[in-house]
PDB file of C-alpha atoms in Angstrom:
ATOM      1  CA  MET Y1464      49.262 119.085  42.896  1.00 54.00           C
ATOM      2  CA  ASN Y1465      52.247 118.246  44.955  1.00 56.00           C
ATOM      3  CA  SER Y1466      54.450 120.539  47.033  1.00 52.00           C
ATOM      4  CA  GLN Y1467      57.132 120.836  44.367  1.00 53.00           C
ATOM      5  CA  GLU Y1468      54.640 122.017  41.799  1.00 56.00           C
ATOM      6  CA  GLN Y1469      53.371 124.685  44.166  1.00 59.00           C
ATOM      7  CA  GLY Y1470      56.949 125.922  44.747  1.00 57.00           C
ATOM      8  CA  LEU Y1471      57.128 124.784  48.298  1.00 60.00           C
ATOM      9  CA  LEU Y1472      59.983 122.906  49.790  1.00 58.00           C
ATOM     10  CA  PRO Y1473      59.556 119.180  50.263  1.00 59.00           C
ATOM     11  CA  MET Y1474      58.661 117.871  53.689  1.00 58.00           C
ATOM     12  CA  PRO Y1475      61.608 116.469  55.533  1.00 56.00           C
ATOM     13  CA  GLN Y1476      61.436 112.779  56.043  1.00 56.00           C
ATOM     14  CA  ILE Y1477      62.188 111.237  59.406  1.00 56.00           C
ATOM     15  CA  VAL Y1478      64.933 108.695  59.080  1.00 52.00           C
ATOM     16  CA  ASP Y1479      65.783 106.286  61.884  1.00 55.00           C
ATOM     17  CA  ALA Y1480      69.167 107.492  63.066  1.00 51.00           C
ATOM     18  CA  PRO Y1481      71.300 105.067  65.034  1.00 54.00           C
ATOM     19  CA  GLN Y1482      70.613 105.458  68.707  1.00 56.00           C
ATOM     20  CA  GLN Y1483      73.501 106.243  71.003  1.00 53.00           C
ATOM     21  CA  GLN Y1484      73.962 103.533  73.564  1.00 54.00           C
ATOM     22  CA  ALA Y1485      75.387 104.018  77.000  1.00 52.00           C
ATOM     23  CA  THR Y1486      77.545 101.045  77.806  1.00 54.00           C
ATOM     24  CA  TYR Y1487      80.137 100.456  80.441  1.00 53.00           C
ATOM     25  CA  MET Y1488      83.033  98.180  81.007  1.00 55.00           C
ATOM     26  CA  GLN Y1489      84.707  96.973  84.171  1.00 54.00           C
ATOM     27  CA  VAL Y1490      88.314  98.003  84.722  1.00 53.00           C
ATOM     28  CA  PRO Y1491      90.407  96.388  87.459  1.00 57.00           C
ATOM     29  CA  VAL Y1492      91.634  98.550  90.296  1.00 53.00           C
ATOM     30  CA  THR Y1493      95.338  99.339  90.045  1.00 56.00           C
ATOM     31  CA  ALA Y1494      97.908  98.742  92.783  1.00 51.00           C
ATOM     32  CA  GLY Y1495      98.013 102.348  93.972  1.00 56.00           C
ATOM     33  CA  SER Y1496      94.284 102.788  94.322  1.00 73.00           C
ATOM     34  CA  LEU Y1497      92.170 102.756  97.461  1.00 74.00           C
ATOM     35  CA  VAL Y1498      90.720  99.521  98.784  1.00 76.00           C
ATOM     36  CA  PRO Y1499      87.208 100.216 100.082  1.00 75.00           C
ATOM     37  CA  ASN Y1500      86.606  96.865 101.821  1.00 78.00           C
ATOM     38  CA  PHE Y1501      89.705  97.055 104.074  1.00 83.00           C
ATOM     39  CA  ALA Y1502      89.013  96.642 107.808  1.00 84.00           C
ATOM     40  CA  HIS Y1503      91.113  99.672 108.700  1.00 83.00           C
ATOM     41  CA  LYS Y1504      90.038  99.856 112.346  1.00 90.00           C
ATOM     42  CA  ALA Y1505      91.111  96.263 112.941  1.00 89.00           C
ATOM     43  CA  SER Y1506      94.414  96.911 111.188  1.00 90.00           C
ATOM     44  CA  SER Y1507      95.015  99.962 113.349  1.00 92.00           C
ATOM     45  CA  GLY Y1508      94.251  97.996 116.526  1.00 94.00           C
ATOM     46  CA  PHE Y1509      96.493  95.109 115.529  1.00 94.00           C
ATOM     47  CA  GLY Y1510      99.235  97.583 114.644  1.00 94.00           C
ATOM     48  CA  ILE Y1511      99.061  99.150 118.099  1.00 95.00           C
ATOM     49  CA  TYR Y1512      99.162  95.714 119.750  1.00 96.00           C
ATOM     50  CA  GLN Y1513     102.162  94.747 117.657  1.00 95.00           C
ATOM     51  CA  MET Y1514     104.018  97.908 118.584  1.00 96.00           C
ATOM     52  CA  VAL Y1515     103.383  97.327 122.291  1.00 96.00           C
ATOM     53  CA  LEU Y1516     104.479  93.681 122.071  1.00 95.00           C
ATOM     54  CA  GLY Y1517     107.603  94.711 120.137  1.00 94.00           C
ATOM     55  CA  ILE Y1518     108.528  97.222 122.850  1.00 96.00           C
ATOM     56  CA  ILE Y1519     107.991  94.561 125.540  1.00 94.00           C
ATOM     57  CA  LEU Y1520     110.247  92.133 123.639  1.00 91.00           C
ATOM     58  CA  ILE Y1521     112.982  94.757 123.299  1.00 91.00           C
ATOM     59  CA  LEU Y1522     112.827  95.580 127.002  1.00 92.00           C
ATOM     60  CA  LEU Y1523     112.981  91.903 127.984  1.00 89.00           C
ATOM     61  CA  GLY Y1524     115.932  91.392 125.639  1.00 86.00           C
ATOM     62  CA  ILE Y1525     117.733  94.315 127.292  1.00 88.00           C
ATOM     63  CA  VAL Y1526     117.009  92.789 130.722  1.00 86.00           C
ATOM     64  CA  GLU Y1527     118.552  89.498 129.601  1.00 81.00           C
ATOM     65  CA  ILE Y1528     121.645  91.205 128.209  1.00 82.00           C
ATOM     66  CA  ALA Y1529     122.085  93.282 131.370  1.00 83.00           C
ATOM     67  CA  ALA Y1530     121.827  90.127 133.486  1.00 77.00           C
ATOM     68  CA  GLY Y1531     124.574  88.429 131.444  1.00 74.00           C
ATOM     69  CA  TYR Y1532     122.517  85.591 129.964  1.00 70.00           C
ATOM     70  CA  PRO Y1533     123.660  83.548 126.933  1.00 64.00           C
ATOM     71  CA  PRO Y1534     124.391  85.398 123.658  1.00 55.00           C
ATOM     72  CA  PHE Y1535     121.327  84.175 121.738  1.00 60.00           C
ATOM     73  CA  VAL Y1536     119.164  86.417 123.888  1.00 57.00           C
ATOM     74  CA  CYS Y1537     119.593  89.267 121.408  1.00 71.00           C
ATOM     75  CA  SER Y1538     116.836  87.653 119.339  1.00 80.00           C
ATOM     76  CA  PRO Y1539     114.019  89.371 121.295  1.00 85.00           C
ATOM     77  CA  ILE Y1540     115.604  92.729 120.448  1.00 87.00           C
ATOM     78  CA  TRP Y1541     115.828  92.365 116.676  1.00 87.00           C
ATOM     79  CA  CYS Y1542     112.529  90.498 116.580  1.00 89.00           C
ATOM     80  CA  GLY Y1543     110.929  93.308 118.610  1.00 91.00           C
ATOM     81  CA  ILE Y1544     112.301  95.943 116.244  1.00 93.00           C
ATOM     82  CA  PHE Y1545     110.794  94.193 113.232  1.00 93.00           C
ATOM     83  CA  ILE Y1546     107.484  93.743 115.040  1.00 94.00           C
ATOM     84  CA  ILE Y1547     107.393  97.489 115.795  1.00 96.00           C
ATOM     85  CA  VAL Y1548     108.002  98.225 112.102  1.00 95.00           C
ATOM     86  CA  THR Y1549     105.190  95.842 111.169  1.00 95.00           C
ATOM     87  CA  GLY Y1550     102.811  97.494 113.615  1.00 95.00           C
ATOM     88  CA  SER Y1551     103.735 100.912 112.255  1.00 95.00           C
ATOM     89  CA  LEU Y1552     102.978  99.748 108.722  1.00 94.00           C
ATOM     90  CA  GLY Y1553      99.619  98.432 109.908  1.00 93.00           C
ATOM     91  CA  ILE Y1554      98.732 101.828 111.345  1.00 94.00           C
ATOM     92  CA  VAL Y1555      99.846 103.646 108.185  1.00 93.00           C
ATOM     93  CA  ALA Y1556      97.878 101.190 106.021  1.00 90.00           C
ATOM     94  CA  SER Y1557      94.780 101.824 108.115  1.00 89.00           C
ATOM     95  CA  ARG Y1558      95.092 105.544 107.397  1.00 90.00           C
ATOM     96  CA  ARG Y1559      95.978 105.421 103.676  1.00 87.00           C
ATOM     97  CA  LYS Y1560      94.014 102.289 102.641  1.00 85.00           C
ATOM     98  CA  THR Y1561      95.978 101.830  99.416  1.00 87.00           C
ATOM     99  CA  LYS Y1562      96.583  98.415  97.968  1.00 86.00           C
ATOM    100  CA  ARG Y1563     100.362  98.853  98.126  1.00 89.00           C
ATOM    101  CA  MET Y1564     100.366  99.692 101.833  1.00 90.00           C
ATOM    102  CA  ILE Y1565      98.068  96.783 102.622  1.00 88.00           C
ATOM    103  CA  ILE Y1566     100.296  94.373 100.689  1.00 90.00           C
ATOM    104  CA  ALA Y1567     103.376  95.729 102.488  1.00 92.00           C
ATOM    105  CA  THR Y1568     101.633  95.195 105.819  1.00 92.00           C
ATOM    106  CA  LEU Y1569     100.577  91.696 104.771  1.00 92.00           C
ATOM    107  CA  THR Y1570     104.146  90.783 103.843  1.00 93.00           C
ATOM    108  CA  CYS Y1571     105.592  92.158 107.080  1.00 94.00           C
ATOM    109  CA  CYS Y1572     102.920  90.366 109.139  1.00 94.00           C
ATOM    110  CA  ILE Y1573     103.840  87.042 107.569  1.00 94.00           C
ATOM    111  CA  ILE Y1574     107.533  87.655 108.290  1.00 94.00           C
ATOM    112  CA  ALA Y1575     106.743  88.822 111.847  1.00 94.00           C
ATOM    113  CA  ALA Y1576     104.689  85.674 112.465  1.00 94.00           C
ATOM    114  CA  SER Y1577     107.579  83.485 111.358  1.00 92.00           C
ATOM    115  CA  LEU Y1578     110.087  85.492 113.395  1.00 89.00           C
ATOM    116  CA  SER Y1579     108.030  85.399 116.562  1.00 89.00           C
ATOM    117  CA  GLY Y1580     107.135  81.749 115.975  1.00 86.00           C
ATOM    118  CA  GLY Y1581     110.831  81.065 115.533  1.00 84.00           C
ATOM    119  CA  LEU Y1582     111.443  82.897 118.785  1.00 79.00           C
ATOM    120  CA  VAL Y1583     108.893  80.845 120.728  1.00 75.00           C
ATOM    121  CA  LEU Y1584     110.488  77.455 120.109  1.00 71.00           C
ATOM    122  CA  PRO Y1585     114.088  78.287 121.123  1.00 76.00           C
ATOM    123  CA  MET Y1586     112.976  80.246 124.186  1.00 72.00           C
ATOM    124  CA  SER Y1587     110.660  77.502 125.398  1.00 69.00           C
ATOM    125  CA  LEU Y1588     113.360  74.882 124.840  1.00 69.00           C
ATOM    126  CA  THR Y1589     115.864  77.065 126.670  1.00 69.00           C
ATOM    127  CA  THR Y1590     113.523  77.426 129.611  1.00 66.00           C
ATOM    128  CA  THR Y1591     112.841  73.697 129.903  1.00 62.00           C
ATOM    129  CA  VAL Y1592     116.395  72.457 129.256  1.00 68.00           C
ATOM    130  CA  PHE Y1593     118.232  74.922 131.488  1.00 64.00           C
ATOM    131  CA  GLU Y1594     115.609  74.700 134.214  1.00 58.00           C
ATOM    132  CA  GLY Y1595     116.761  71.149 134.911  1.00 54.00           C
ATOM    133  CA  LEU Y1596     120.417  72.298 135.077  1.00 60.00           C
ATOM    134  CA  ASP Y1597     119.909  74.676 137.999  1.00 58.00           C
ATOM    135  CA  TYR Y1598     119.447  77.651 135.714  1.00 64.00           C
ATOM    136  CA  GLU Y1599     118.523  80.815 137.553  1.00 72.00           C
ATOM    137  CA  VAL Y1600     114.853  81.174 138.323  1.00 73.00           C
ATOM    138  CA  ALA Y1601     114.843  84.801 137.166  1.00 74.00           C
ATOM    139  CA  ALA Y1602     116.187  83.752 133.773  1.00 73.00           C
ATOM    140  CA  CYS Y1603     113.489  81.108 133.450  1.00 75.00           C
ATOM    141  CA  VAL Y1604     110.812  83.660 134.314  1.00 80.00           C
ATOM    142  CA  VAL Y1605     112.134  86.150 131.749  1.00 81.00           C
ATOM    143  CA  ASP Y1606     112.350  83.394 129.116  1.00 80.00           C
ATOM    144  CA  ALA Y1607     108.809  82.286 129.925  1.00 82.00           C
ATOM    145  CA  ILE Y1608     107.526  85.865 129.542  1.00 88.00           C
ATOM    146  CA  ILE Y1609     109.377  86.247 126.229  1.00 87.00           C
ATOM    147  CA  THR Y1610     107.876  82.954 125.062  1.00 86.00           C
ATOM    148  CA  LEU Y1611     104.379  84.087 126.013  1.00 90.00           C
ATOM    149  CA  VAL Y1612     104.772  87.514 124.349  1.00 91.00           C
ATOM    150  CA  ALA Y1613     106.216  85.936 121.198  1.00 90.00           C
ATOM    151  CA  LEU Y1614     103.365  83.438 121.051  1.00 91.00           C
ATOM    152  CA  VAL Y1615     100.778  86.215 121.397  1.00 94.00           C
ATOM    153  CA  GLU Y1616     102.592  88.215 118.697  1.00 94.00           C
ATOM    154  CA  CYS Y1617     102.606  85.195 116.393  1.00 93.00           C
ATOM    155  CA  VAL Y1618      98.829  84.840 116.732  1.00 94.00           C
ATOM    156  CA  ILE Y1619      98.218  88.587 116.273  1.00 95.00           C
ATOM    157  CA  ALA Y1620     100.483  88.692 113.203  1.00 95.00           C
ATOM    158  CA  ILE Y1621      98.618  85.781 111.632  1.00 95.00           C
ATOM    159  CA  ILE Y1622      95.220  87.394 112.283  1.00 94.00           C
ATOM    160  CA  HIS Y1623      96.496  90.757 110.995  1.00 93.00           C
ATOM    161  CA  SER Y1624      97.747  89.086 107.822  1.00 93.00           C
ATOM    162  CA  VAL Y1625      94.323  87.481 107.358  1.00 91.00           C
ATOM    163  CA  VAL Y1626      92.674  90.918 107.622  1.00 90.00           C
ATOM    164  CA  CYS Y1627      95.069  92.302 104.997  1.00 88.00           C
ATOM    165  CA  CYS Y1628      94.699  89.274 102.741  1.00 86.00           C
ATOM    166  CA  GLN Y1629      90.928  89.505 102.884  1.00 86.00           C
ATOM    167  CA  ALA Y1630      91.122  93.049 101.523  1.00 85.00           C
ATOM    168  CA  VAL Y1631      93.550  92.486  98.645  1.00 84.00           C
ATOM    169  CA  CYS Y1632      93.896  88.804  97.783  1.00 78.00           C
ATOM    170  CA  CYS Y1633      90.979  86.390  98.288  1.00 70.00           C
ATOM    171  CA  GLY Y1634      90.042  86.324  94.579  1.00 52.00           C
ATOM    172  CA  GLN Y1635      87.924  89.445  94.861  1.00 58.00           C
ATOM    173  CA  GLN Y1636      89.313  91.684  92.189  1.00 57.00           C
ATOM    174  CA  GLN Y1637      87.814  95.111  92.628  1.00 55.00           C
ATOM    175  CA  MET Y1638      86.338  96.512  89.431  1.00 58.00           C
ATOM    176  CA  ILE Y1639      85.457 100.108  88.645  1.00 56.00           C
ATOM    177  CA  PRO Y1640      82.671 100.739  86.112  1.00 60.00           C
ATOM    178  CA  ILE Y1641      83.624 103.141  83.316  1.00 61.00           C
ATOM    179  CA  TYR Y1642      80.758 104.532  81.253  1.00 59.00           C
ATOM    180  CA  TYR Y1643      81.173 105.589  77.646  1.00 59.00           C
ATOM    181  CA  ARG Y1644      78.952 106.289  74.663  1.00 59.00           C
ATOM    182  CA  VAL Y1645      79.061 104.305  71.447  1.00 58.00           C
TER     183      VAL Y1645
END
């Protein structure tokens, strides 16, 4: 006698139900998101150095203008202003650590390196050419200091841009795992 003949309900049968799988996919980090592998302490330090060097360049440019040197001496002033802006961006990027701020700092560092590198060559040529023409010794000293500061700034800007590039460019696309159920 089976269960139906006795008036009992049939036994439920166990059927293999499809198992839920936990899978995940990798989604690239967007431009406004945080960059975890950014060397923010180095960026902050380089930003402070750049601000100090920019202030020194501005002061030396003012000294040259006050002494009545040739008109191209305004270049340390505008170059110094841009270097201060670049240093400020480096400090802000070290605090926020977003991809956009790091890219802005990277761009400004590249421009600052070319500006300060462009400042080194004319100043060094000015110092050597006018030194032979009985140019004032004080002017040669100021030009030599500007050349040295601009050269140091060029190196710091290049290193700072490498730090920024390492965080956002270098082929390392940051991926965030997103888990979902199928």
